[in-house]
Coordinates of C-alpha atoms in Angstrom, one line a residue:
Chain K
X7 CA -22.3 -131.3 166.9
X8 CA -25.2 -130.4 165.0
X9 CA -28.6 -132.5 165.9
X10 CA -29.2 -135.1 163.0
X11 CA -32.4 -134.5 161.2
X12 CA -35.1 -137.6 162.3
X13 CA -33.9 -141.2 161.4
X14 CA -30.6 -140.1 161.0
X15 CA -27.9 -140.9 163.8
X16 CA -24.4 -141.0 164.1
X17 CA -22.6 -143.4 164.7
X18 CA -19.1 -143.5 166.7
X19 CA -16.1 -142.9 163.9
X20 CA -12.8 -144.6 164.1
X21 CA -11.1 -141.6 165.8
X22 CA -13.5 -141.9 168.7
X23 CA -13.3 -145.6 168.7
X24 CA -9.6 -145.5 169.4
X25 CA -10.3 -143.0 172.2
X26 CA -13.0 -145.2 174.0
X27 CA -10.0 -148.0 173.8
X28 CA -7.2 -146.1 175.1
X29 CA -8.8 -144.7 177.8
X30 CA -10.7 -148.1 178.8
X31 CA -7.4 -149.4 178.4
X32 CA -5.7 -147.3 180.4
X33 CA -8.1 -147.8 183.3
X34 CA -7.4 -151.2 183.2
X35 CA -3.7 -150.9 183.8
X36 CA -4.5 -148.3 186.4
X37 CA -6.9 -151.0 188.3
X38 CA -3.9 -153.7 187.9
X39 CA -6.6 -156.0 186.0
X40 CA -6.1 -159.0 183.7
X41 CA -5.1 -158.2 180.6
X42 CA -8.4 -156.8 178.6
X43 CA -9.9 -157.5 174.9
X44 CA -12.2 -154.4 174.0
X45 CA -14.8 -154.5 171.3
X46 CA -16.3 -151.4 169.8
X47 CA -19.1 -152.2 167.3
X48 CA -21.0 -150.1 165.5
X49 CA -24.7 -149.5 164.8
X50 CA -24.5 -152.4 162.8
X51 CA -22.6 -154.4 165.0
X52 CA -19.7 -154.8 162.7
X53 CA -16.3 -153.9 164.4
X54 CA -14.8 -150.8 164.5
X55 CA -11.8 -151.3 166.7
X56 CA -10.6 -153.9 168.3
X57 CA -7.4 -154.3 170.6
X58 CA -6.6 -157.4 172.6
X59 CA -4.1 -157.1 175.7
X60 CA -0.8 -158.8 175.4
X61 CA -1.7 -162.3 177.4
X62 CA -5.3 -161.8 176.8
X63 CA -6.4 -165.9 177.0
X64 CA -8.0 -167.4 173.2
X65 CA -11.3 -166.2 172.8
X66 CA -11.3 -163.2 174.8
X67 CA -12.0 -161.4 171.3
X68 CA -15.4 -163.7 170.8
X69 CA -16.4 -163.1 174.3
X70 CA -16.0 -159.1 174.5
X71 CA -18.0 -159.1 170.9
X72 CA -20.5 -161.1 172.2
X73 CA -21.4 -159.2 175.0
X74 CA -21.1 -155.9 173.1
X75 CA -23.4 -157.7 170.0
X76 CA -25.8 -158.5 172.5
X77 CA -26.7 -154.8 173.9
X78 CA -27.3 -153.8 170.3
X79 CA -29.4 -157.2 169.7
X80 CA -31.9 -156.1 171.8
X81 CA -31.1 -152.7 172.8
X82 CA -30.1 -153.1 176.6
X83 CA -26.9 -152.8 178.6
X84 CA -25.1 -156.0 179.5
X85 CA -26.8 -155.9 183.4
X86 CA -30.8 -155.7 182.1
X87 CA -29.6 -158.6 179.6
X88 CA -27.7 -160.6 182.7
X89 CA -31.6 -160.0 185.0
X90 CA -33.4 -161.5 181.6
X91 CA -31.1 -164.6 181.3
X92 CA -31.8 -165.0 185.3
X93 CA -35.3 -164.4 184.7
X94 CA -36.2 -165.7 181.4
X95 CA -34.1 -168.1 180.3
X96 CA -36.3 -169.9 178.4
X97 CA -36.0 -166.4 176.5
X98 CA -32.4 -166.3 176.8
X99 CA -31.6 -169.4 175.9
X100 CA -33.6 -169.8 172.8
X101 CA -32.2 -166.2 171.9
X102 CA -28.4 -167.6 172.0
X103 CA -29.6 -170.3 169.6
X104 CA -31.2 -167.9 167.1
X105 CA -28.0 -165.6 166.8
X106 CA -25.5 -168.7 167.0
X107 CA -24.0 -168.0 170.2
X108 CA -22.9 -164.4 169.8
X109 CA -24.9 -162.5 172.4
X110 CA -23.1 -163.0 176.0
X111 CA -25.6 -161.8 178.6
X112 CA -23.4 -160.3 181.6
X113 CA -22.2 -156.9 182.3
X114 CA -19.5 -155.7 180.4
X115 CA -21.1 -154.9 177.6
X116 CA -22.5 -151.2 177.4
X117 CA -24.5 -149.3 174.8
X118 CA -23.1 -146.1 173.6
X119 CA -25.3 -143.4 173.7
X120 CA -25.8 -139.5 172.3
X121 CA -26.5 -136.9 174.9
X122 CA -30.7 -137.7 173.0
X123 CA -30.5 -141.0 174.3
X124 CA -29.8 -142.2 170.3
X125 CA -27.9 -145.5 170.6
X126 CA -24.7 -144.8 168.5
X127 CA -22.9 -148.4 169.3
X128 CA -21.4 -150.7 171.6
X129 CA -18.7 -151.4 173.8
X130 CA -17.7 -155.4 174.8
X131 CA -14.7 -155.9 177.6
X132 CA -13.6 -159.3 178.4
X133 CA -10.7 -160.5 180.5
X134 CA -10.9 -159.5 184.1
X135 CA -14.5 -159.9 186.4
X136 CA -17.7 -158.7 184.8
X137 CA -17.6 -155.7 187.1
X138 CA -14.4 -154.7 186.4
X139 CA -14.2 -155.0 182.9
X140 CA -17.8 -152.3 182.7
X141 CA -15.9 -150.2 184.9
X142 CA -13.1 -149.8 182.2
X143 CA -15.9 -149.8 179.5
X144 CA -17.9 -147.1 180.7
X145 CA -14.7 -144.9 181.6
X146 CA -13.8 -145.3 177.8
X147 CA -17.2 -144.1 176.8
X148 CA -17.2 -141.2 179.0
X149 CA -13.2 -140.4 178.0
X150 CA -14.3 -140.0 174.0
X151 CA -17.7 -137.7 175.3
X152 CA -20.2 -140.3 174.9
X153 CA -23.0 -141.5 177.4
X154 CA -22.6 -145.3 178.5
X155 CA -25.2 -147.2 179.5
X156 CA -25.1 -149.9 181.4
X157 CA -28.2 -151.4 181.5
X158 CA -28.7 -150.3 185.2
X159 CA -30.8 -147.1 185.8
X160 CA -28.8 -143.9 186.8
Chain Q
X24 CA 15.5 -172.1 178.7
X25 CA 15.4 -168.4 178.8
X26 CA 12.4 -166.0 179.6
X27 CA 10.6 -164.6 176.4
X28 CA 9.9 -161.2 176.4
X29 CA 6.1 -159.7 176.0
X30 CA 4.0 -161.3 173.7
X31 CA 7.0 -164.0 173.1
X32 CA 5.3 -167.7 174.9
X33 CA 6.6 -170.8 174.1
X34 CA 4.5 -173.8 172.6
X35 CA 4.4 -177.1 173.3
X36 CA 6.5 -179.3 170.5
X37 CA 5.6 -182.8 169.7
X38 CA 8.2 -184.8 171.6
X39 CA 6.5 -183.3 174.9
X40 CA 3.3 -183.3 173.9
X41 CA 3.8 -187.3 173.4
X42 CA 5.5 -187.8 176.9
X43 CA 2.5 -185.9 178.1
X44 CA 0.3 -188.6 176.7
X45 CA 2.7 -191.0 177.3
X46 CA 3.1 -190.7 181.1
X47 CA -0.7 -190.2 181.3
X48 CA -1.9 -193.3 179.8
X49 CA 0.4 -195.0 182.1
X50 CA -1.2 -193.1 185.2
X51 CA -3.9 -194.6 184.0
X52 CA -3.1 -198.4 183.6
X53 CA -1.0 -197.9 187.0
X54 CA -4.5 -196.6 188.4
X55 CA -6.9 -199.7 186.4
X56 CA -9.0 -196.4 184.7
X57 CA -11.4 -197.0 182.1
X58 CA -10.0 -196.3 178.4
X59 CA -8.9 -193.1 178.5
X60 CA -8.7 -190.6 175.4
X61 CA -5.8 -187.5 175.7
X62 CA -5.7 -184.5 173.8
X63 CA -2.9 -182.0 173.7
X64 CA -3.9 -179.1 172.2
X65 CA -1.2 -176.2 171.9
X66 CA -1.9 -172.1 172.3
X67 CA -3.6 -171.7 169.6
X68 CA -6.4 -174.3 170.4
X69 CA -5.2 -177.2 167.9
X70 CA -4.5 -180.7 168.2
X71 CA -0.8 -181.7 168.5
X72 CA -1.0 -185.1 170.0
X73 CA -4.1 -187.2 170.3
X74 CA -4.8 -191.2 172.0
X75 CA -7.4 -192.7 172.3
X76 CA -7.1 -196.2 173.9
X77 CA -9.0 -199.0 172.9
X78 CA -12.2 -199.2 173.7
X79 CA -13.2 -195.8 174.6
X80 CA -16.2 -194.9 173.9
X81 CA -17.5 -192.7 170.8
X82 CA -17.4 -189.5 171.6
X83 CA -14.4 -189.7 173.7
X84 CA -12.5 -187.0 171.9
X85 CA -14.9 -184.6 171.1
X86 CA -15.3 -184.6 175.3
X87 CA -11.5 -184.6 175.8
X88 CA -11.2 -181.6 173.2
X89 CA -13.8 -179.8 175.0
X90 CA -12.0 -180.1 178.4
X91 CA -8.8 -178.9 177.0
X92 CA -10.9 -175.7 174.8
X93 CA -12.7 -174.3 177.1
X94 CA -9.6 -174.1 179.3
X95 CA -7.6 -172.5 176.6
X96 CA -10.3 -170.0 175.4
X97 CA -11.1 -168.3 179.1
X98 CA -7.6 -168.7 180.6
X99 CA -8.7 -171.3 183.2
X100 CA -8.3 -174.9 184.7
X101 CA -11.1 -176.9 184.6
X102 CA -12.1 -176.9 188.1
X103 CA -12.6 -173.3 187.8
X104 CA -14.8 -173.8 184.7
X105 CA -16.8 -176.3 186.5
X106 CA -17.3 -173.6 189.7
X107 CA -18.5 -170.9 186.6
X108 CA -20.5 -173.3 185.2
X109 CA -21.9 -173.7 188.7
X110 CA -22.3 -170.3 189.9
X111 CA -23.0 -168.0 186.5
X112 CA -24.9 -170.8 184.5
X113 CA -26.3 -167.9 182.3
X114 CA -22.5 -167.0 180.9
X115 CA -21.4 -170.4 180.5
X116 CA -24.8 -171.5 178.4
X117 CA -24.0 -168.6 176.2
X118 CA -20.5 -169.5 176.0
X119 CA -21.0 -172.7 175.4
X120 CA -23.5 -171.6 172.1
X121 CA -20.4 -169.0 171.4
X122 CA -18.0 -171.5 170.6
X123 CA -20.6 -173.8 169.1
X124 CA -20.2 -176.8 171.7
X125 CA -16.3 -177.2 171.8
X126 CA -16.2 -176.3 175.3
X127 CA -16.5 -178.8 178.1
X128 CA -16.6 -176.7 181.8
X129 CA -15.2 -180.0 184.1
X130 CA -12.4 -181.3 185.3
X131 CA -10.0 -183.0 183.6
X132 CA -8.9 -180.5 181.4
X133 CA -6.0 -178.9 182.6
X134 CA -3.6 -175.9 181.4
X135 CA 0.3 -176.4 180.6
X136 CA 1.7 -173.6 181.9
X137 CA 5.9 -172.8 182.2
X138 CA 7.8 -171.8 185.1
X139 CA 6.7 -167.9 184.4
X140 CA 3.0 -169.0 184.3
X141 CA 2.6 -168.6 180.5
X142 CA 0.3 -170.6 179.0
X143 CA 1.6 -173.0 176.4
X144 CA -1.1 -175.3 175.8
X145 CA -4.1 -177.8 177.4
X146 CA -4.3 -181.0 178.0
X147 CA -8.1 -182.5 178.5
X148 CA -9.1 -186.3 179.2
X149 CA -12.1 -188.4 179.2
X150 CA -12.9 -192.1 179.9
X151 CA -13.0 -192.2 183.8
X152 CA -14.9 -190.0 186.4
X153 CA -13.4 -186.5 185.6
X154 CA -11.1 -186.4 188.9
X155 CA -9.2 -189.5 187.7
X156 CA -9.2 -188.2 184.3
X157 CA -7.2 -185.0 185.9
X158 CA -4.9 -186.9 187.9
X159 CA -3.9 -188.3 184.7
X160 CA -3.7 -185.4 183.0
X161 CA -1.3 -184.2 185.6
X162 CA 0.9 -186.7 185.6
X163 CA 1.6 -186.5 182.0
X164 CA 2.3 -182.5 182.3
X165 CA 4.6 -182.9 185.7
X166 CA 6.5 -185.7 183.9
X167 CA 7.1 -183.8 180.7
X168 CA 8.6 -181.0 183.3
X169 CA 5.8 -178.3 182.5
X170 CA 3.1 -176.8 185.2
X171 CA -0.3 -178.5 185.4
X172 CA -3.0 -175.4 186.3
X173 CA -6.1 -177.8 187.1
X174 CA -8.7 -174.5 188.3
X175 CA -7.4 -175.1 192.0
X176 CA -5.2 -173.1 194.5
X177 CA -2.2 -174.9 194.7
Chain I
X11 CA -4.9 -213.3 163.7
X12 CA -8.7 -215.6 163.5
X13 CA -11.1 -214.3 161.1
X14 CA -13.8 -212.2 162.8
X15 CA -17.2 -213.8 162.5
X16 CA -19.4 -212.0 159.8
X17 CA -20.7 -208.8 160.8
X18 CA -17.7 -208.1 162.9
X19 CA -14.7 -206.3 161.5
X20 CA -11.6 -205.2 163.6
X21 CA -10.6 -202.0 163.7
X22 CA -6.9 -200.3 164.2
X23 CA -6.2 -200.4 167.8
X24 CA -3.8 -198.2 169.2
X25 CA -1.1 -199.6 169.2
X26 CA -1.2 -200.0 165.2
X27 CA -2.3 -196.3 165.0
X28 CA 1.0 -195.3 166.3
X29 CA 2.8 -197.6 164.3
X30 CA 1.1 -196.4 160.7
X31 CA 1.8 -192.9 162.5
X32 CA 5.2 -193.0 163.4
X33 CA 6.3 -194.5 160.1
X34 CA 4.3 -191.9 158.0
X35 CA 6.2 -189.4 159.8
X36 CA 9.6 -191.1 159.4
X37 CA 8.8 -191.5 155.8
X38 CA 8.0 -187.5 155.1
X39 CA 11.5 -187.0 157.4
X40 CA 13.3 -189.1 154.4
X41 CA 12.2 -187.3 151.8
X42 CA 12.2 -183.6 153.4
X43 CA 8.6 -182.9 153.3
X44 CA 6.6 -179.9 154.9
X45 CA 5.9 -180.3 158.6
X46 CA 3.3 -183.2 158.8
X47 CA -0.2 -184.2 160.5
X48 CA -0.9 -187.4 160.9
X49 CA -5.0 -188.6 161.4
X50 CA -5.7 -191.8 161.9
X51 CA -9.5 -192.6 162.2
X52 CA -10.9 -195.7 163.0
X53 CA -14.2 -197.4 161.8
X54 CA -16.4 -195.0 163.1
X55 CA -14.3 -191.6 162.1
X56 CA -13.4 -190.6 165.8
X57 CA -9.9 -190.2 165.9
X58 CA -7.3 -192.8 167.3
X59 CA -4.3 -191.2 167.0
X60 CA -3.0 -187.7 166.1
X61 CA 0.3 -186.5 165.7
X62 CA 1.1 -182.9 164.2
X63 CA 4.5 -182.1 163.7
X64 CA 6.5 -178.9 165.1
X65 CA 5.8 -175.8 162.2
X66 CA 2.0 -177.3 160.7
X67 CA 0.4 -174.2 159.8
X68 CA -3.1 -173.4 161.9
X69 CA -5.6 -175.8 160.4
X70 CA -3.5 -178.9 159.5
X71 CA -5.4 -181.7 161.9
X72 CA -9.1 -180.5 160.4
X73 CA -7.8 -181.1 156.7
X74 CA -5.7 -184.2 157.5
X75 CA -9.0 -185.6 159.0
X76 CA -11.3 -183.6 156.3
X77 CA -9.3 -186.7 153.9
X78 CA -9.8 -189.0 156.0
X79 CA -13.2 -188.7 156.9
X80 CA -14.0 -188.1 153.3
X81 CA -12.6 -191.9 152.8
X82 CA -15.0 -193.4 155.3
X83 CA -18.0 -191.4 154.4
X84 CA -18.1 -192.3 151.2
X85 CA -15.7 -195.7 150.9
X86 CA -13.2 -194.8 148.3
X87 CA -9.8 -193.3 148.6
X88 CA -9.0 -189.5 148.3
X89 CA -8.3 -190.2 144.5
X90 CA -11.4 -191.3 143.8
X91 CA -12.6 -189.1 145.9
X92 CA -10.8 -186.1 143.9
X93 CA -12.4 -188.0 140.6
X94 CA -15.9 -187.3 141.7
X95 CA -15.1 -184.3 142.7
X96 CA -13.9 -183.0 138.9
X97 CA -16.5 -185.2 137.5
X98 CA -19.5 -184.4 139.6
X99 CA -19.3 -180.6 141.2
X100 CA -22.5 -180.6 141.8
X101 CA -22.6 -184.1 144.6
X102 CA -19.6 -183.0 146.0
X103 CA -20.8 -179.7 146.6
X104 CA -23.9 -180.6 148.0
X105 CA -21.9 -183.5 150.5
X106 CA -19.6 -180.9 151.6
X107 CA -22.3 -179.5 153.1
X108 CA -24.3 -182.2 154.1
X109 CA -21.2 -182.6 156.6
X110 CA -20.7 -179.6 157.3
X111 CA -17.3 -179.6 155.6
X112 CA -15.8 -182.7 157.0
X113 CA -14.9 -184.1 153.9
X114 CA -11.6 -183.2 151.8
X115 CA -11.5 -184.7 148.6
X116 CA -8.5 -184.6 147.8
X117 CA -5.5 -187.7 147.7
X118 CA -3.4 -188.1 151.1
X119 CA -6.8 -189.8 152.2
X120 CA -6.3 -193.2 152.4
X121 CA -8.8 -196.2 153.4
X122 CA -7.1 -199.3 155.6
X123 CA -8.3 -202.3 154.9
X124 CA -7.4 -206.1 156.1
X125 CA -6.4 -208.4 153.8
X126 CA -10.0 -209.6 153.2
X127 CA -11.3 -206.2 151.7
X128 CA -12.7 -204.8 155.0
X129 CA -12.2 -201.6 156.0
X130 CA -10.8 -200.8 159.7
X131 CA -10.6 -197.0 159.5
X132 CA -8.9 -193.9 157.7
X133 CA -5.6 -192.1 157.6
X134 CA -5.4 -188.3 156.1
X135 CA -2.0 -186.8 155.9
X136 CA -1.2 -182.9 155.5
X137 CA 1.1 -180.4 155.1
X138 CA 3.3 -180.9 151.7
X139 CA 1.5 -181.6 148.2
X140 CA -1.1 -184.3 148.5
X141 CA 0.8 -187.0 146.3
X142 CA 3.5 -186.2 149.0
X143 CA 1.0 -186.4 151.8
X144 CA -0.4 -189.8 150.1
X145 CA 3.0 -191.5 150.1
X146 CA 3.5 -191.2 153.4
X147 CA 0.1 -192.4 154.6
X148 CA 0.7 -195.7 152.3
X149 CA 4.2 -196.3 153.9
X150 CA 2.8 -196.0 157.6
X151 CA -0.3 -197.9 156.5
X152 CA 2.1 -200.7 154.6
X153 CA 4.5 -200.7 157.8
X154 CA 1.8 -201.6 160.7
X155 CA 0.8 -204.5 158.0
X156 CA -2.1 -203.4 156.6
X157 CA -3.7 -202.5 153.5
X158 CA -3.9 -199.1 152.0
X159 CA -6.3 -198.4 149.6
X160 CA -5.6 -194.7 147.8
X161 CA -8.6 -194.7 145.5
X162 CA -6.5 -195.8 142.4
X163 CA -6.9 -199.3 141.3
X164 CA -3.7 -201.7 142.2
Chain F
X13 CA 16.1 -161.4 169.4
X14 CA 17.3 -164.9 169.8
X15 CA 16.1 -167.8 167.8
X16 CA 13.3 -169.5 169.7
X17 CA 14.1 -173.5 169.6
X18 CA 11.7 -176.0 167.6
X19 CA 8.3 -175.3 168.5
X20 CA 9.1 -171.7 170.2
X21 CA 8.0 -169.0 168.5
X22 CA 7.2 -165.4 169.0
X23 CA 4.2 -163.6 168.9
X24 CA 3.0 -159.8 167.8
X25 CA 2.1 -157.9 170.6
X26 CA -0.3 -154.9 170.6
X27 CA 2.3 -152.5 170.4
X28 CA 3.8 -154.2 166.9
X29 CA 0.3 -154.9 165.8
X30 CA -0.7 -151.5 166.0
X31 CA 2.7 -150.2 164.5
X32 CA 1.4 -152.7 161.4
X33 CA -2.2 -150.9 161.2
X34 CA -1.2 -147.3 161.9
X35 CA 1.5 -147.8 159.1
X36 CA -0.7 -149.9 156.8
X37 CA -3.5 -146.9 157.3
X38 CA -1.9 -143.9 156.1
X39 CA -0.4 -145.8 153.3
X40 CA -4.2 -146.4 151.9
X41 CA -4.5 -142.3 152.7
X42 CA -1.3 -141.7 150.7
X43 CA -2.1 -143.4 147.8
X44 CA -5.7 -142.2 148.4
X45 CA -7.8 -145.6 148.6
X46 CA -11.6 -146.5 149.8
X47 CA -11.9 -147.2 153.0
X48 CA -10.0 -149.9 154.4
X49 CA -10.4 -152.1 157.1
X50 CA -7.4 -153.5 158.8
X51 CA -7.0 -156.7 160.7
X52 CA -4.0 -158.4 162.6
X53 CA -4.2 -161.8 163.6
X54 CA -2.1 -164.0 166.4
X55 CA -0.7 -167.4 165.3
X56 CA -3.5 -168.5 167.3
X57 CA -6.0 -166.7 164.3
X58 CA -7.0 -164.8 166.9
X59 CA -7.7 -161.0 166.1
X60 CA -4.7 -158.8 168.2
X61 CA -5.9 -155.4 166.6
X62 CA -8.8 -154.3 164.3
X63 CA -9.5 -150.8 162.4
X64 CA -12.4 -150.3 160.1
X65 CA -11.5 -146.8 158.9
X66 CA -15.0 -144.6 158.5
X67 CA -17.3 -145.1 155.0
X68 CA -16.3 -149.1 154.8
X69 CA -18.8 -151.2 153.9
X70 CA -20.6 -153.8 156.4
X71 CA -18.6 -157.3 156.1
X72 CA -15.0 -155.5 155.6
X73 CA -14.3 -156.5 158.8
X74 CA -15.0 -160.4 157.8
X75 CA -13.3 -160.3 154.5
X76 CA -10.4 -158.7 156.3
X77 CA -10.6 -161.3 158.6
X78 CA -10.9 -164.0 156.1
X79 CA -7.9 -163.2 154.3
X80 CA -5.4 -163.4 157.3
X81 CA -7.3 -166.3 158.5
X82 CA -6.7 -168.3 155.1
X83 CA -3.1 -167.4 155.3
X84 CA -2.3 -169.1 158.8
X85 CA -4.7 -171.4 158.2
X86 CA -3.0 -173.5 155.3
X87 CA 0.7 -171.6 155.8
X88 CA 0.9 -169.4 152.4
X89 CA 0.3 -165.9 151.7
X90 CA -2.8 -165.0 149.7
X91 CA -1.5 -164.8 146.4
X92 CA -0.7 -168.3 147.1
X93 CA -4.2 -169.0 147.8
X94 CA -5.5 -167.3 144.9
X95 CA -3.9 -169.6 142.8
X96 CA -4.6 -172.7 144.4
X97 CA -8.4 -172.0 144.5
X98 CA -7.6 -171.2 140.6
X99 CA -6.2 -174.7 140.1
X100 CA -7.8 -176.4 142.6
X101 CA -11.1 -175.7 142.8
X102 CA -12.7 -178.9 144.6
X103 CA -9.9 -178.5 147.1
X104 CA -10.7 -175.0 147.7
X105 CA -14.7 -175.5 148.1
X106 CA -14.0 -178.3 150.2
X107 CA -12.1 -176.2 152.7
X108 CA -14.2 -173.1 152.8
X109 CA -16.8 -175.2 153.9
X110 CA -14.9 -176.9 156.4
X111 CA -13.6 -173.6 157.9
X112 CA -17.3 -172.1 157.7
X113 CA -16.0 -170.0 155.3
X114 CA -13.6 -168.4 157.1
X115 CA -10.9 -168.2 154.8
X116 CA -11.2 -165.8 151.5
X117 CA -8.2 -166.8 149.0
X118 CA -7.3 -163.3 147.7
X119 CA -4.3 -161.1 147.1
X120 CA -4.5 -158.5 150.9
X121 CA -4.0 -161.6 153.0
X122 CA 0.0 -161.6 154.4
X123 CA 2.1 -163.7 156.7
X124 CA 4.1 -161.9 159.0
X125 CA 6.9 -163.6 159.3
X126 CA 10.2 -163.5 162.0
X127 CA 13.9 -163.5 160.0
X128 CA 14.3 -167.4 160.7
X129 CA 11.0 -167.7 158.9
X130 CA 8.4 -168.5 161.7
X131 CA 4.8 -167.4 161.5
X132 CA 4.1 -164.7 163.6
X133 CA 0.3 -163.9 162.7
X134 CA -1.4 -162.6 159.7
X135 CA -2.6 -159.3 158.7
X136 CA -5.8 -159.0 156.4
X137 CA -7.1 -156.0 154.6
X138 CA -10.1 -155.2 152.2
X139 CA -11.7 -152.2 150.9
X140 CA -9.8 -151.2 147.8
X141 CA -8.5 -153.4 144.8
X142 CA -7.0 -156.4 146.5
X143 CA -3.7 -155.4 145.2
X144 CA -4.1 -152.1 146.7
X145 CA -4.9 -153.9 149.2
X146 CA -2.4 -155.8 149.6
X147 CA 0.3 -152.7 149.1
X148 CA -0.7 -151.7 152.4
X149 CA -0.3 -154.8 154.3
X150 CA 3.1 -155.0 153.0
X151 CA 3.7 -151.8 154.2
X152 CA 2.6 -152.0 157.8
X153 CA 4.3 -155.2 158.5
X154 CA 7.6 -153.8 157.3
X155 CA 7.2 -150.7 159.4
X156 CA 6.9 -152.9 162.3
X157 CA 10.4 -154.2 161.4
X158 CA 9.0 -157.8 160.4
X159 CA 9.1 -160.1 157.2
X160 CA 5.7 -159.8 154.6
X161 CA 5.0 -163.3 152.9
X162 CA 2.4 -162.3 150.4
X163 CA 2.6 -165.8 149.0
X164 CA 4.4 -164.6 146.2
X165 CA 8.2 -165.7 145.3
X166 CA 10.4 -162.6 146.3

């Protein structure tokens, strides 16, 4: 892929979307976990693909976008925005109000990255523990060739 | 009554739904609770039944709603939404922005599940101290010959 | 029944709500109406009793109570209601959102008043065509021995 | 399949819901449309699958979202809606504010519908003319081997 010229990124097209999903997916089933909702936004934080897990409890969908809006909101993975709601809530709360509720601040949401560092999206997973739904997050980003980050250092 | 397939979960139809009210309003006189308010909401998060004795106060079924919601919408009891609300206070503030309010982490809301542990509904109910509200609430589910899932190991 | 002393106005209790209810609902049986919801709100718009019959598409209980509260917001019946709303687009559309879309001007909302003029609460019916929906509230209204007051003069 | 009894009735899985977008996406690439954005709803208005193909514009996802939304919402396909916000304009204001303007009455909103007639979900799709649009929902649902109700008589 050919670098983009300055102030110009890419951002993650429908074909990659659906392999971030699958594969997250498919991790999922292979770590016997509740069944999964996963969110892939765009730059703009609009939805690119969505698939919700047969079983998946009611607003599994709200909960995956908000902690996938959330990264993109202010540019961190879902564990740096989970250590500012612990240490700034005052923050973090007053944030939540401002965007109505649709930032979730815990792990399971991960930026999507270019191998520049150029943030191309999001990924949101809801349904199993926090941990367990980044694990299937990042293994979807890595699956369509993309760099996840989770908001911890590497 | 035969297992659905995949993706196939029965709902809760109005002539249980009132002998779940039914049986727990009379849990409640049995018990001399304050005026109690229940709400039956089924899958898909919507009133079916609603009563609301007399003199219960305002808000009553706004609160009631909330129990039953929030169980709905993460696939819990209430007791376990209480312990989240307890231990991850930074999700469930966010959460509770997410869905604007409607979600009330305490006992006393209470999932109707079937035999096969689908979810068919929630019951929530307010008026006493939340553990007497959830007795109630499972005494109207038991009697209408469904699963109460109150957050707890059984 | 004594008369209250000024300043104090009964409302329905429960036992009435389920009356007007139940007879609203056999009512729309007779005449092979569209799946029902019944709202009965008392003086102060918090629901009493809800019923909503087997088949109600999604959002039948928040327009059944959108007539209802409509009613008691502004004291007239959903006719009138549906008056103002052809006659004066530019109110209605401003009190629309000055409750955040609580009100539904339309007829199936129907005030309950005693004998003496004064109004105990609200019931909203839907799910068939509003004059439908307004027959029904009437009959349940009528049957618990009240008076219903559709926003058409007598 | 057997007939589910009253208040029992079947959902779309992933597997059908992505049968319904896959099939409703290369019909907009065979009769060479803009590019649409597909979005299957649960009875519970709850989205099951989403695909925003590449080059859609920002709130496709929301007006796709909107149209199956209003469909489950009052019960009728969106031609159905259409007209009634034609003829009854107070009652259509009125309940766009009250869903928060969730619901967009336009042709591209379908039911999906069992052979006994139950409500299964909703598909939306916008991007193209909203007949176009609405050519393609059509098409998806029946390649899934279930019932389109585009709120038109057949």
């Amino acid at each position: 892929m050919p670098n983009p010229p300055t102030g110009f990124v890419p951002g993650i097209n429908l074909a990659s979307a659906q392999q971030i999903a699958e594969a997250a997916l498919a991790k999922g089933r292979a770590l016997n976990l509740a069944p999964l909702t996963v969110v892939v936004l765009d730059q703009a934080a609009q939805p690119k693909l969505v698939m919700r897990e047969d079983g998946a409890s009611l607003l599994r969908f709200d909960v995956a976008a908000g902690k996938a809006f959330g990264c993109l909101a202010l540019g961190f993975g879902g564990r740096e925005m989970a250590r500012r709601a612990a240490k700034m809530p005052g923050f973090m709360n007053a944030f939540s109000d401002l965007c109505a509720g649709r930032a979730v601040p815990v792990p399971g949401g991960v930026l999507v990255r270019d191998a520049s560092g150029n943030v191309l999206g999001a990924v949101g997973i809801s349904g199993d523990a926090s941990d367990q739904d980044e694990v299937c997050a990042v293994a979807g980003i890595e699956a369509a060739g993309m760099i996840p980050d989770t908001g911890d250092p590497e």
